mmCIF file of C-alpha atoms in Angstrom:
data_model
loop_
_atom_site.group_PDB
_atom_site.id
_atom_site.type_symbol
_atom_site.label_atom_id
_atom_site.label_comp_id
_atom_site.label_asym_id
_atom_site.label_seq_id
_atom_site.Cartn_x
_atom_site.Cartn_y
_atom_site.Cartn_z
ATOM 1 C CA MET A 1 0.000 0.000 0.000
ATOM 2 C CA GLN A 2 1.321 3.441 -0.925
ATOM 3 C CA LEU A 3 1.976 6.182 1.602
ATOM 4 C CA SER A 4 -0.760 8.406 0.156
ATOM 5 C CA GLN A 5 -3.318 5.608 0.549
ATOM 6 C CA ARG A 6 -2.244 5.019 4.155
ATOM 7 C CA ILE A 7 -2.737 8.683 4.954
ATOM 8 C CA ILE A 8 -6.169 8.748 3.282
ATOM 9 C CA ILE A 9 -7.310 5.660 5.203
ATOM 10 C CA ALA A 10 -6.017 7.017 8.522
ATOM 11 C CA ARG A 11 -7.702 10.381 7.907
ATOM 12 C CA GLN A 12 -11.011 8.772 6.993
ATOM 13 C CA GLN A 13 -10.882 6.461 10.017
ATOM 14 C CA LYS A 14 -10.548 9.516 12.249
ATOM 15 C CA GLY A 15 -13.424 11.165 10.367
ATOM 16 C CA TYR A 16 -11.434 14.229 9.310
ATOM 17 C CA THR A 17 -11.825 16.155 6.092
ATOM 18 C CA GLN A 18 -8.755 17.337 4.218
ATOM 19 C CA GLU A 19 -9.354 20.853 5.561
ATOM 20 C CA GLU A 20 -9.547 19.623 9.156
ATOM 21 C CA LEU A 21 -6.367 17.575 8.758
ATOM 22 C CA ALA A 22 -4.584 20.563 7.224
ATOM 23 C CA THR A 23 -5.658 22.755 10.141
ATOM 24 C CA LEU A 24 -4.635 20.199 12.770
ATOM 25 C CA ALA A 25 -1.288 19.508 11.082
ATOM 26 C CA LYS A 26 -0.709 23.254 10.476
ATOM 27 C CA LEU A 27 -0.157 22.617 6.774
ATOM 28 C CA SER A 28 -1.824 24.085 3.721
ATOM 29 C CA ILE A 29 -4.810 22.295 2.225
ATOM 30 C CA ARG A 30 -2.935 22.159 -1.077
ATOM 31 C CA THR A 31 -0.104 20.211 0.590
ATOM 32 C CA ILE A 32 -2.573 17.635 1.940
ATOM 33 C CA GLN A 33 -4.238 17.359 -1.477
ATOM 34 C CA ARG A 34 -0.911 16.801 -3.241
ATOM 35 C CA ILE A 35 0.174 14.167 -0.726
ATOM 36 C CA GLU A 36 -3.118 12.276 -0.909
ATOM 37 C CA SER A 37 -3.190 12.378 -4.709
ATOM 38 C CA GLY A 38 0.367 11.050 -4.817
ATOM 39 C CA GLU A 39 1.744 14.166 -6.535
ATOM 40 C CA SER A 40 4.329 14.652 -3.799
ATOM 41 C CA VAL A 41 5.951 12.598 -1.070
ATOM 42 C CA PRO A 42 5.876 14.235 2.358
ATOM 43 C CA ARG A 43 9.184 15.160 3.943
ATOM 44 C CA GLY A 44 10.086 14.184 7.487
ATOM 45 C CA PHE A 45 8.550 17.284 9.092
ATOM 46 C CA THR A 46 5.344 17.064 7.064
ATOM 47 C CA LEU A 47 4.933 13.364 7.785
ATOM 48 C CA LYS A 48 5.457 13.972 11.503
ATOM 49 C CA ALA A 49 2.889 16.798 11.492
ATOM 50 C CA ILE A 50 0.294 14.620 9.750
ATOM 51 C CA ALA A 51 0.974 11.711 12.105
ATOM 52 C CA ALA A 52 0.679 13.989 15.150
ATOM 53 C CA ALA A 53 -2.604 15.424 13.856
ATOM 54 C CA LEU A 54 -3.955 11.874 13.443
ATOM 55 C CA ASN A 55 -2.564 10.765 16.847
ATOM 56 C CA LEU A 56 -0.586 7.989 15.176
ATOM 57 C CA PRO A 57 3.132 7.160 15.210
ATOM 58 C CA ALA A 58 4.932 8.462 12.120
ATOM 59 C CA GLU A 59 6.551 5.057 11.609
ATOM 60 C CA GLN A 60 3.117 3.635 10.748
ATOM 61 C CA PHE A 61 3.141 5.578 7.490
ATOM 62 C CA LEU A 62 6.575 4.463 6.321
ATOM 63 C CA THR A 63 6.527 1.937 3.516
ATOM 64 C CA ASP A 64 9.617 0.081 4.709
ATOM 65 C CA PRO A 65 9.725 -0.605 8.467
ATOM 66 C CA ASN A 66 13.536 -0.349 8.392
ATOM 67 C CA GLU A 67 13.421 3.086 6.750
ATOM 68 C CA GLN A 68 14.408 5.962 9.031
ATOM 69 C CA LEU A 69 12.145 8.980 9.147
ATOM 70 C CA MET A 70 14.976 11.484 9.204
ATOM 71 C CA GLN A 71 16.573 10.038 6.059
ATOM 72 C CA VAL A 72 13.899 11.476 3.808
ATOM 73 C CA PRO A 73 15.855 14.055 1.784
ATOM 74 C CA PRO A 74 14.274 17.457 1.282
ATOM 75 C CA GLU A 75 13.127 17.879 -2.288
ATOM 76 C CA ALA A 76 14.286 20.829 -4.282
ATOM 77 C CA ASP A 77 11.169 22.265 -5.860
ATOM 78 C CA ASN A 78 12.078 24.429 -8.837
ATOM 79 C CA GLY A 79 8.656 26.092 -8.775
ATOM 80 C CA THR A 80 9.159 27.176 -5.175
ATOM 81 C CA ALA A 81 12.692 28.385 -5.870
ATOM 82 C CA HIS A 82 11.367 30.379 -8.827
ATOM 83 C CA PHE A 83 8.580 31.877 -6.683
ATOM 84 C CA LEU A 84 11.021 32.843 -3.911
ATOM 85 C CA GLN A 85 13.311 34.532 -6.430
ATOM 86 C CA LEU A 86 10.419 36.464 -8.001
ATOM 87 C CA PHE A 87 9.116 37.304 -4.532
ATOM 88 C CA ASN A 88 12.497 38.724 -3.575
ATOM 89 C CA LEU A 89 12.883 40.618 -6.858
ATOM 90 C CA SER A 90 9.412 42.139 -6.397
ATOM 91 C CA CYS A 91 11.026 44.198 -3.639
ATOM 92 C CA PHE A 92 12.665 46.235 -6.415
ATOM 93 C CA SER A 93 9.330 48.019 -6.639
ATOM 94 C CA PHE A 94 10.886 50.361 -4.036
ATOM 95 C CA ILE A 95 12.375 52.214 -7.014
ATOM 96 C CA VAL A 96 8.895 53.266 -8.162
ATOM 97 C CA ILE A 97 6.896 53.293 -4.907
ATOM 98 C CA PRO A 98 9.427 53.498 -2.060
ATOM 99 C CA TRP A 99 7.116 53.800 0.939
ATOM 100 C CA VAL A 100 4.494 51.165 0.214
ATOM 101 C CA HIS A 101 6.479 48.713 -1.904
ATOM 102 C CA VAL A 102 6.175 46.030 0.817
ATOM 103 C CA LEU A 103 2.523 45.610 -0.179
ATOM 104 C CA ILE A 104 3.524 43.845 -3.412
ATOM 105 C CA PRO A 105 5.525 41.020 -1.754
ATOM 106 C CA GLY A 106 2.840 40.832 0.948
ATOM 107 C CA TYR A 107 0.186 40.306 -1.721
ATOM 108 C CA LEU A 108 2.306 37.658 -3.456
ATOM 109 C CA LEU A 109 2.808 35.791 -0.174
ATOM 110 C CA LYS A 110 -0.910 35.875 0.578
ATOM 111 C CA LYS A 111 -1.727 34.621 -2.920
ATOM 112 C CA GLN A 112 0.783 31.705 -2.839
ATOM 113 C CA LYS A 113 -0.843 28.961 -0.746
ATOM 114 C CA ASP A 114 1.411 25.920 -1.179
ATOM 115 C CA LEU A 115 4.545 27.034 0.666
ATOM 116 C CA ASN A 116 5.935 25.138 3.608
ATOM 117 C CA ARG A 117 6.698 26.802 6.938
ATOM 118 C CA LYS A 118 10.367 27.460 6.138
ATOM 119 C CA GLU A 119 9.527 29.178 2.853
ATOM 120 C CA VAL A 120 6.830 31.324 4.484
ATOM 121 C CA GLU A 121 9.317 32.365 7.173
ATOM 122 C CA TRP A 122 11.826 33.228 4.458
ATOM 123 C CA CYS A 123 9.237 35.441 2.731
ATOM 124 C CA ARG A 124 8.287 37.099 6.013
ATOM 125 C CA LYS A 125 11.967 37.784 6.719
ATOM 126 C CA ILE A 126 12.270 39.525 3.346
ATOM 127 C CA ILE A 127 9.174 41.631 4.084
ATOM 128 C CA ARG A 128 10.541 42.518 7.543
ATOM 129 C CA GLN A 129 13.829 43.619 5.970
ATOM 130 C CA GLN A 130 11.945 45.900 3.597
ATOM 131 C CA VAL A 131 9.859 47.412 6.411
ATOM 132 C CA ILE A 132 13.047 48.053 8.397
ATOM 133 C CA TRP A 133 14.592 49.636 5.306
ATOM 134 C CA VAL A 134 11.620 52.009 4.931
ATOM 135 C CA ILE A 135 11.910 52.992 8.611
ATOM 136 C CA CYS A 136 15.670 53.555 8.261
ATOM 137 C CA LEU A 137 15.111 55.609 5.103
ATOM 138 C CA HIS A 138 12.706 57.859 6.999
ATOM 139 C CA LEU A 139 15.118 58.187 9.921
ATOM 140 C CA VAL A 140 18.041 59.079 7.655
ATOM 141 C CA MET A 141 15.944 61.664 5.827
ATOM 142 C CA LEU A 142 14.790 63.113 9.166
ATOM 143 C CA LEU A 143 18.414 63.289 10.325
ATOM 144 C CA ALA A 144 19.323 65.146 7.129
ATOM 145 C CA LEU A 145 16.411 67.526 7.706
ATOM 146 C CA GLY A 146 17.467 68.023 11.333
ATOM 147 C CA TYR A 147 21.042 68.728 10.263
ATOM 148 C CA ASN A 148 19.860 71.295 7.718
ATOM 149 C CA LEU A 149 17.571 72.973 10.249
ATOM 150 C CA LEU A 150 20.380 73.051 12.791
ATOM 151 C CA GLN A 151 22.762 74.570 10.249
ATOM 152 C CA GLY A 152 20.230 77.159 9.115
ATOM 153 C CA TYR A 153 18.646 78.314 12.357
ATOM 154 C CA VAL A 154 21.273 77.719 15.018
ATOM 155 C CA PHE A 155 24.539 78.308 13.168
ATOM 156 C CA HIS A 156 23.086 80.628 10.489
ATOM 157 C CA ASN A 157 24.972 78.697 7.835
ATOM 158 C CA ARG A 158 23.476 78.850 4.370
ATOM 159 C CA GLN A 159 25.060 75.608 3.201
ATOM 160 C CA HIS A 160 22.735 72.676 3.549
ATOM 161 C CA ALA A 161 23.340 68.974 3.163
ATOM 162 C CA SER A 162 21.841 67.463 0.066
ATOM 163 C CA TYR A 163 18.943 65.070 0.556
ATOM 164 C CA LEU A 164 19.961 63.114 -2.522
ATOM 165 C CA TRP A 165 23.089 61.541 -1.021
ATOM 166 C CA PRO A 166 21.400 59.817 1.937
ATOM 167 C CA PHE A 167 18.526 58.843 -0.351
ATOM 168 C CA PHE A 168 20.910 57.382 -2.942
ATOM 169 C CA ILE A 169 22.973 55.541 -0.290
ATOM 170 C CA MET A 170 19.847 54.002 1.247
ATOM 171 C CA TYR A 171 18.710 52.874 -2.215
ATOM 172 C CA MET A 172 22.085 51.218 -2.827
ATOM 173 C CA ILE A 173 21.917 49.477 0.564
ATOM 174 C CA ASN A 174 18.461 48.095 -0.245
ATOM 175 C CA THR A 175 19.637 46.920 -3.657
ATOM 176 C CA GLY A 176 22.473 45.072 -1.913
ATOM 177 C CA ILE A 177 20.030 43.490 0.558
ATOM 178 C CA ILE A 178 17.794 42.266 -2.266
ATOM 179 C CA PHE A 179 20.731 40.760 -4.173
ATOM 180 C CA LEU A 180 22.072 39.082 -1.012
ATOM 181 C CA ASN A 181 18.661 37.487 -0.467
ATOM 182 C CA LEU A 182 18.565 36.378 -4.102
ATOM 183 C CA PHE A 183 21.981 34.721 -3.822
ATOM 184 C CA SER A 184 20.942 33.049 -0.557
ATOM 185 C CA ILE A 185 17.834 31.590 -2.207
ATOM 186 C CA ARG A 186 19.823 30.330 -5.189
ATOM 187 C CA LYS A 187 22.506 28.852 -2.939
ATOM 188 C CA GLU A 188 19.942 27.044 -0.766
ATOM 189 C CA TYR A 189 18.053 25.553 -3.700
ATOM 190 C CA ASN A 190 21.234 24.627 -5.583
ATOM 191 C CA ARG A 191 22.382 22.806 -2.437
ATOM 192 C CA LEU A 192 19.068 20.934 -2.330
ATOM 193 C CA ASP A 193 19.387 20.051 -6.037
ATOM 194 C CA LEU A 194 22.862 18.633 -5.468
ATOM 195 C CA SER A 195 21.778 16.571 -2.456
ATOM 196 C CA ASN A 196 19.043 14.805 -4.476
#
């Protein structure tokens, strides 16, 4: 009997729907559907989560009793790697709309339903970095404004600092952050490809 069939039988014996199992296992409904249809084989974490939700030992689902649960290699999903790269590159929208550009990656994350917990955390980390960048940009611009006000009103100096330099530097820093994230994603998924 295949693993997907074992999971279906165990779920039906407990009287759970796919939605209920997904909620209990803290997985997406799409993940449960793919596992039960045989489209994908659950990794160690996913199998443990499903087994815990069904109150069954994870070893019951293994096809070979001698097989170790932790030896299931993580699969490198090219679709997920592609999504994560596009998600990260969507942060370049800061060039056009610098103060609300985090809404675009947020929308993409909300729209993409079949990500595992690690990938969702990765996306949230990218969004957090962009929010922090926006806050830092505002602080740097306020510091430049404060410096100019101090020079003009306190020291009566007519030379003011340009707002373009801090703005340009912050843009270059954010570009570097986005490229570092892109290289990290590629490195992680290339490592997974090589391990398979």
